[in-house]
A tleap script that builds the chain and sets N, CA, C and O, in Angstrom:
source leaprc.protein.ff14SB
mol = sequence {
  NSER MET GLU LEU LYS SER GLN GLY ASN ILE
  LEU PHE GLN LYS GLN GLN TRP ALA ASP ALA
  THR ARG ALA TYR SER LYS ALA ILE GLU LEU
  ASN PRO GLY GLU PHE LEU PHE ARG LEU ASN
  ARG ALA ALA SER LEU LEU MET GLU ARG GLN
  TYR ASP LEU SER LEU LEU ASP CYS GLN GLU
  VAL LEU LYS ILE ASP PRO GLY ASN VAL LYS
  ALA LEU LEU ARG ALA GLY ARG CYS CCYS
}
set mol.1.N position { -12.822 15.331 -48.216 }
set mol.1.CA position { -13.414 13.914 -47.415 }
set mol.1.C position { -12.459 12.938 -47.348 }
set mol.1.O position { -12.263 12.208 -46.377 }
set mol.2.N position { -11.723 12.928 -48.637 }
set mol.2.CA position { -10.531 11.721 -48.575 }
set mol.2.C position { -9.356 11.943 -47.569 }
set mol.2.O position { -8.705 11.042 -47.039 }
set mol.3.N position { -9.188 13.295 -47.391 }
set mol.3.CA position { -8.444 13.821 -46.261 }
set mol.3.C position { -8.656 13.193 -44.958 }
set mol.3.O position { -7.778 12.690 -44.256 }
set mol.4.N position { -10.022 13.277 -44.679 }
set mol.4.CA position { -10.645 12.741 -43.229 }
set mol.4.C position { -10.390 11.394 -43.173 }
set mol.4.O position { -9.866 10.903 -42.173 }
set mol.5.N position { -10.735 10.666 -44.236 }
set mol.5.CA position { -10.691 9.171 -44.294 }
set mol.5.C position { -9.290 8.788 -44.050 }
set mol.5.O position { -9.076 7.805 -43.342 }
set mol.6.N position { -8.235 9.505 -44.595 }
set mol.6.CA position { -6.928 9.278 -44.277 }
set mol.6.C position { -6.495 9.637 -42.886 }
set mol.6.O position { -5.626 8.998 -42.291 }
set mol.7.N position { -7.076 10.604 -42.415 }
set mol.7.CA position { -6.901 10.879 -40.937 }
set mol.7.C position { -7.376 9.817 -39.931 }
set mol.7.O position { -6.763 9.518 -38.906 }
set mol.8.N position { -8.721 9.199 -40.406 }
set mol.8.CA position { -9.330 8.140 -39.543 }
set mol.8.C position { -8.618 6.874 -39.703 }
set mol.8.O position { -8.617 6.031 -38.806 }
set mol.9.N position { -7.933 6.692 -40.964 }
set mol.9.CA position { -7.078 5.441 -40.966 }
set mol.9.C position { -5.947 5.676 -40.056 }
set mol.9.O position { -5.642 4.713 -39.353 }
set mol.10.N position { -5.361 6.601 -39.942 }
set mol.10.CA position { -4.184 6.884 -39.085 }
set mol.10.C position { -4.409 6.630 -37.725 }
set mol.10.O position { -3.650 6.010 -36.979 }
set mol.11.N position { -5.769 7.271 -37.360 }
set mol.11.CA position { -6.229 7.227 -35.738 }
set mol.11.C position { -6.604 5.673 -35.698 }
set mol.11.O position { -6.448 5.177 -34.582 }
set mol.12.N position { -7.021 4.890 -36.592 }
set mol.12.CA position { -7.515 3.481 -36.304 }
set mol.12.C position { -6.212 2.753 -35.998 }
set mol.12.O position { -6.129 2.006 -35.023 }
set mol.13.N position { -5.083 2.994 -36.919 }
set mol.13.CA position { -4.165 2.126 -36.714 }
set mol.13.C position { -3.268 2.401 -35.487 }
set mol.13.O position { -2.461 1.555 -35.099 }
set mol.14.N position { -3.438 3.729 -34.816 }
set mol.14.CA position { -2.960 3.996 -33.474 }
set mol.14.C position { -4.100 3.544 -32.331 }
set mol.14.O position { -3.960 3.876 -31.155 }
set mol.15.N position { -5.079 2.865 -32.728 }
set mol.15.CA position { -6.098 2.308 -31.786 }
set mol.15.C position { -6.756 3.468 -31.104 }
set mol.15.O position { -6.993 3.374 -29.899 }
set mol.16.N position { -7.096 4.637 -31.813 }
set mol.16.CA position { -7.887 5.642 -31.386 }
set mol.16.C position { -9.234 5.594 -31.752 }
set mol.16.O position { -9.685 6.483 -32.474 }
set mol.17.N position { -9.958 4.655 -31.344 }
set mol.17.CA position { -11.152 4.381 -32.043 }
set mol.17.C position { -12.206 5.514 -32.099 }
set mol.17.O position { -12.744 5.881 -33.144 }
set mol.18.N position { -12.465 6.068 -30.785 }
set mol.18.CA position { -13.476 7.225 -30.955 }
set mol.18.C position { -12.834 8.392 -31.854 }
set mol.18.O position { -13.694 8.976 -32.513 }
set mol.19.N position { -11.652 8.824 -32.020 }
set mol.19.CA position { -11.166 9.926 -33.068 }
set mol.19.C position { -11.366 9.350 -34.400 }
set mol.19.O position { -11.864 10.022 -35.304 }
set mol.20.N position { -11.004 8.151 -34.556 }
set mol.20.CA position { -11.179 7.515 -35.924 }
set mol.20.C position { -12.720 7.630 -36.336 }
set mol.20.O position { -13.098 8.240 -37.336 }
set mol.21.N position { -13.439 7.065 -35.571 }
set mol.21.CA position { -15.197 7.280 -35.648 }
set mol.21.C position { -15.341 8.825 -35.936 }
set mol.21.O position { -15.725 9.208 -37.041 }
set mol.22.N position { -15.086 9.537 -35.115 }
set mol.22.CA position { -15.322 11.093 -35.421 }
set mol.22.C position { -14.944 11.510 -36.985 }
set mol.22.O position { -15.806 11.908 -37.769 }
set mol.23.N position { -13.551 11.367 -37.331 }
set mol.23.CA position { -13.112 11.556 -38.612 }
set mol.23.C position { -13.778 10.900 -39.865 }
set mol.23.O position { -13.991 11.446 -40.947 }
set mol.24.N position { -14.052 9.666 -39.508 }
set mol.24.CA position { -15.100 8.817 -40.709 }
set mol.24.C position { -16.534 9.400 -40.868 }
set mol.24.O position { -17.215 9.328 -41.890 }
set mol.25.N position { -16.947 10.099 -39.474 }
set mol.25.CA position { -18.395 10.767 -39.570 }
set mol.25.C position { -18.187 11.996 -40.304 }
set mol.25.O position { -19.016 12.302 -41.162 }
set mol.26.N position { -17.247 12.700 -40.093 }
set mol.26.CA position { -16.908 13.915 -40.938 }
set mol.26.C position { -16.854 13.899 -42.378 }
set mol.26.O position { -17.321 14.764 -43.118 }
set mol.27.N position { -16.119 12.625 -42.790 }
set mol.27.CA position { -16.045 12.442 -44.004 }
set mol.27.C position { -17.464 11.825 -44.519 }
set mol.27.O position { -17.697 12.049 -45.707 }
set mol.28.N position { -18.262 11.220 -43.938 }
set mol.28.CA position { -19.727 10.921 -44.432 }
set mol.28.C position { -20.372 12.072 -44.694 }
set mol.28.O position { -20.825 12.324 -45.811 }
set mol.29.N position { -20.482 13.022 -43.477 }
set mol.29.CA position { -21.127 14.301 -43.783 }
set mol.29.C position { -20.914 15.103 -44.979 }
set mol.29.O position { -21.762 15.867 -45.440 }
set mol.30.N position { -19.729 14.901 -45.481 }
set mol.30.CA position { -19.059 15.836 -46.707 }
set mol.30.C position { -19.538 14.914 -47.905 }
set mol.30.O position { -19.997 15.446 -48.915 }
set mol.31.N position { -19.434 13.535 -47.800 }
set mol.31.CA position { -19.702 12.902 -49.105 }
set mol.31.C position { -20.715 11.581 -48.631 }
set mol.31.O position { -20.096 10.523 -48.516 }
set mol.32.N position { -21.572 11.542 -48.464 }
set mol.32.CA position { -22.602 10.713 -47.845 }
set mol.32.C position { -22.872 9.497 -48.803 }
set mol.32.O position { -23.393 8.475 -48.356 }
set mol.33.N position { -22.514 9.615 -50.130 }
set mol.33.CA position { -22.619 8.665 -50.927 }
set mol.33.C position { -21.448 7.655 -51.135 }
set mol.33.O position { -21.587 6.677 -51.869 }
set mol.34.N position { -20.233 7.936 -50.435 }
set mol.34.CA position { -19.109 7.030 -50.529 }
set mol.34.C position { -19.226 5.944 -49.344 }
set mol.34.O position { -19.089 6.178 -48.143 }
set mol.35.N position { -19.492 4.782 -49.908 }
set mol.35.CA position { -19.797 3.768 -48.809 }
set mol.35.C position { -18.423 3.245 -47.952 }
set mol.35.O position { -18.518 2.659 -46.873 }
set mol.36.N position { -17.244 3.528 -48.556 }
set mol.36.CA position { -16.212 3.011 -48.188 }
set mol.36.C position { -15.920 3.814 -46.426 }
set mol.36.O position { -15.536 3.222 -45.418 }
set mol.37.N position { -16.220 5.108 -46.550 }
set mol.37.CA position { -16.322 5.614 -45.133 }
set mol.37.C position { -17.251 5.244 -44.397 }
set mol.37.O position { -17.030 5.396 -43.196 }
set mol.38.N position { -18.399 4.729 -44.728 }
set mol.38.CA position { -19.335 3.816 -43.799 }
set mol.38.C position { -18.655 2.555 -43.276 }
set mol.38.O position { -18.752 2.244 -42.089 }
set mol.39.N position { -17.973 1.837 -44.146 }
set mol.39.CA position { -17.481 0.844 -43.965 }
set mol.39.C position { -16.260 0.818 -43.059 }
set mol.39.O position { -16.041 -0.196 -42.396 }
set mol.40.N position { -15.427 1.901 -42.988 }
set mol.40.CA position { -14.419 2.123 -42.082 }
set mol.40.C position { -15.000 2.656 -40.776 }
set mol.40.O position { -14.283 2.542 -39.783 }
set mol.41.N position { -16.191 3.217 -40.640 }
set mol.41.CA position { -16.632 3.801 -39.513 }
set mol.41.C position { -17.272 2.590 -38.969 }
set mol.41.O position { -17.339 2.560 -37.740 }
set mol.42.N position { -17.688 1.729 -39.521 }
set mol.42.CA position { -18.379 0.422 -38.843 }
set mol.42.C position { -17.061 -0.425 -38.215 }
set mol.42.O position { -17.128 -1.126 -37.206 }
set mol.43.N position { -16.055 -0.246 -38.889 }
set mol.43.CA position { -14.744 -0.923 -38.103 }
set mol.43.C position { -14.358 -0.318 -36.844 }
set mol.43.O position { -13.847 -0.935 -35.910 }
set mol.44.N position { -14.627 0.915 -36.864 }
set mol.44.CA position { -14.041 1.761 -35.611 }
set mol.44.C position { -15.099 1.675 -34.550 }
set mol.44.O position { -14.793 1.688 -33.358 }
set mol.45.N position { -16.250 1.594 -34.938 }
set mol.45.CA position { -17.265 1.369 -33.884 }
set mol.45.C position { -17.340 0.056 -33.486 }
set mol.45.O position { -17.863 -0.163 -32.393 }
set mol.46.N position { -16.897 -0.936 -34.193 }
set mol.46.CA position { -16.907 -2.461 -33.853 }
set mol.46.C position { -16.129 -2.354 -32.369 }
set mol.46.O position { -16.468 -2.620 -31.215 }
set mol.47.N position { -14.804 -1.781 -33.049 }
set mol.47.CA position { -13.736 -1.724 -32.015 }
set mol.47.C position { -14.266 -1.056 -30.680 }
set mol.47.O position { -13.935 -1.546 -29.601 }
set mol.48.N position { -15.090 0.063 -30.743 }
set mol.48.CA position { -15.460 0.812 -29.495 }
set mol.48.C position { -16.534 -0.120 -28.901 }
set mol.48.O position { -17.090 0.347 -27.907 }
set mol.49.N position { -16.904 -1.223 -29.263 }
set mol.49.CA position { -17.928 -2.137 -28.734 }
set mol.49.C position { -19.467 -1.556 -28.906 }
set mol.49.O position { -20.390 -1.976 -28.208 }
set mol.50.N position { -19.631 -0.526 -29.933 }
set mol.50.CA position { -20.888 0.167 -30.321 }
set mol.50.C position { -21.602 -0.790 -31.648 }
set mol.50.O position { -21.775 -0.340 -32.781 }
set mol.51.N position { -21.898 -1.961 -31.278 }
set mol.51.CA position { -22.351 -2.809 -32.000 }
set mol.51.C position { -23.424 -2.546 -32.874 }
set mol.51.O position { -23.420 -2.876 -34.060 }
set mol.52.N position { -24.503 -1.855 -32.207 }
set mol.52.CA position { -25.777 -1.390 -32.922 }
set mol.52.C position { -25.409 -0.527 -34.052 }
set mol.52.O position { -25.719 -0.778 -35.217 }
set mol.53.N position { -24.643 0.643 -33.614 }
set mol.53.CA position { -24.213 1.569 -34.634 }
set mol.53.C position { -23.408 1.081 -35.772 }
set mol.53.O position { -23.647 1.434 -36.927 }
set mol.54.N position { -22.454 0.268 -35.452 }
set mol.54.CA position { -21.726 -0.612 -36.312 }
set mol.54.C position { -22.416 -1.234 -37.297 }
set mol.54.O position { -22.195 -0.939 -38.472 }
set mol.55.N position { -23.502 -2.342 -36.890 }
set mol.55.CA position { -24.240 -2.863 -37.701 }
set mol.55.C position { -25.130 -2.024 -38.722 }
set mol.55.O position { -25.469 -2.536 -39.789 }
set mol.56.N position { -25.489 -0.781 -38.393 }
set mol.56.CA position { -26.161 0.172 -39.159 }
set mol.56.C position { -25.503 0.615 -40.251 }
set mol.56.O position { -26.083 0.730 -41.331 }
set mol.57.N position { -24.091 0.940 -40.068 }
set mol.57.CA position { -23.347 1.280 -41.192 }
set mol.57.C position { -23.012 -0.067 -42.083 }
set mol.57.O position { -22.989 -0.003 -43.312 }
set mol.58.N position { -22.775 -1.192 -41.426 }
set mol.58.CA position { -22.702 -2.358 -42.286 }
set mol.58.C position { -23.742 -2.655 -43.322 }
set mol.58.O position { -23.465 -3.097 -44.437 }
set mol.59.N position { -25.288 -2.317 -42.780 }
set mol.59.CA position { -26.257 -2.614 -43.357 }
set mol.59.C position { -26.475 -1.503 -44.533 }
set mol.59.O position { -26.928 -1.919 -45.599 }
set mol.60.N position { -26.154 0.007 -44.390 }
set mol.60.CA position { -26.049 0.736 -45.341 }
set mol.60.C position { -25.021 0.373 -46.408 }
set mol.60.O position { -25.298 0.539 -47.596 }
set mol.61.N position { -23.930 -0.080 -46.049 }
set mol.61.CA position { -23.004 -0.573 -47.292 }
set mol.61.C position { -23.635 -1.726 -47.995 }
set mol.61.O position { -23.372 -1.795 -49.195 }
set mol.62.N position { -24.355 -2.578 -47.535 }
set mol.62.CA position { -24.907 -3.589 -47.893 }
set mol.62.C position { -26.056 -3.320 -48.897 }
set mol.62.O position { -26.229 -4.092 -49.840 }
set mol.63.N position { -26.802 -2.290 -48.715 }
set mol.63.CA position { -27.714 -1.800 -49.478 }
set mol.63.C position { -27.134 -1.332 -50.930 }
set mol.63.O position { -27.690 -1.520 -52.012 }
set mol.64.N position { -25.944 -0.709 -50.711 }
set mol.64.CA position { -25.161 -0.312 -52.025 }
set mol.64.C position { -24.541 -1.370 -52.719 }
set mol.64.O position { -24.762 -1.638 -53.900 }
set mol.65.N position { -23.654 -2.049 -51.872 }
set mol.65.CA position { -22.854 -3.378 -52.483 }
set mol.65.C position { -23.257 -4.716 -51.536 }
set mol.65.O position { -22.597 -5.157 -50.596 }
set mol.66.N position { -24.534 -5.232 -52.060 }
set mol.66.CA position { -24.732 -6.592 -51.156 }
set mol.66.C position { -23.945 -7.644 -51.073 }
set mol.66.O position { -24.158 -8.565 -50.285 }
set mol.67.N position { -22.884 -7.596 -51.946 }
set mol.67.CA position { -21.868 -8.794 -51.758 }
set mol.67.C position { -20.414 -8.267 -50.900 }
set mol.67.O position { -19.438 -9.017 -50.889 }
set mol.68.N position { -20.382 -7.229 -50.355 }
set mol.68.CA position { -19.529 -6.638 -49.877 }
set mol.68.C position { -18.898 -7.496 -48.577 }
set mol.68.O position { -19.413 -7.417 -47.462 }
set mol.69.N position { -17.902 -8.199 -48.817 }
set mol.69.CA position { -17.284 -9.044 -47.778 }
set mol.69.C position { -17.034 -8.563 -46.559 }
set mol.69.O position { -17.331 -9.209 -45.554 }
set mol.70.N position { -16.501 -7.456 -46.514 }
set mol.70.CA position { -16.089 -6.743 -45.086 }
set mol.70.C position { -17.339 -6.319 -44.421 }
set mol.70.O position { -17.341 -6.350 -43.190 }
set mol.71.N position { -18.332 -5.954 -45.000 }
set mol.71.CA position { -19.551 -5.366 -44.544 }
set mol.71.C position { -20.386 -6.502 -44.118 }
set mol.71.O position { -21.250 -6.326 -43.258 }
set mol.72.N position { -20.182 -7.710 -44.682 }
set mol.72.CA position { -20.759 -9.065 -44.124 }
set mol.72.C position { -20.108 -9.597 -42.913 }
set mol.72.O position { -20.779 -10.136 -42.033 }
set mol.73.N position { -18.849 -9.470 -42.834 }
set mol.73.CA position { -18.033 -10.117 -41.821 }
set mol.73.C position { -18.267 -9.188 -40.729 }
set mol.73.O position { -18.548 -9.683 -39.637 }
set mol.74.N position { -18.190 -7.747 -40.853 }
set mol.74.CA position { -18.344 -6.764 -39.844 }
set mol.74.C position { -19.779 -7.063 -39.037 }
set mol.74.O position { -19.958 -7.272 -37.837 }
set mol.75.N position { -20.667 -7.010 -40.066 }
set mol.75.CA position { -22.093 -7.310 -39.553 }
set mol.75.C position { -21.996 -8.444 -38.677 }
set mol.75.O position { -22.207 -8.259 -37.478 }
set mol.76.N position { -21.706 -9.594 -39.101 }
set mol.76.CA position { -21.553 -10.839 -38.176 }
set mol.76.C position { -20.928 -10.622 -36.964 }
set mol.76.O position { -21.446 -11.261 -36.048 }
set mol.77.N position { -19.942 -9.900 -36.637 }
set mol.77.CA position { -19.330 -9.767 -35.516 }
set mol.77.C position { -19.939 -8.781 -34.516 }
set mol.77.O position { -19.493 -8.515 -33.400 }
set mol.78.N position { -21.103 -8.252 -35.140 }
set mol.78.CA position { -21.961 -7.276 -34.278 }
set mol.78.C position { -22.943 -8.038 -33.442 }
set mol.78.O position { -23.363 -7.567 -32.385 }
set mol.79.N position { -23.315 -9.209 -33.895 }
set mol.79.CA position { -24.307 -9.921 -33.405 }
set mol.79.C position { -23.739 -10.876 -32.100 }
set mol.79.O position { -24.512 -11.621 -31.497 }
savepdb mol mol.pdb
quit
């Protein structure tokens, strides 16, 4: 799952948002408890302007880590 996260990060840097989202989604399937994958997917979904889905990922992260600044900022950008 960490390899998929790395692939997602590379795709994100290349601004290939949909492909990055798919890579992060696969990483989440393999390791649903790793909130960093959701945090990264929230970022790529935000760039795809899929605000509702991005917000859902942010909310899941905040359930685990209520003070996560990145999740709070990304959630705010979704509204």
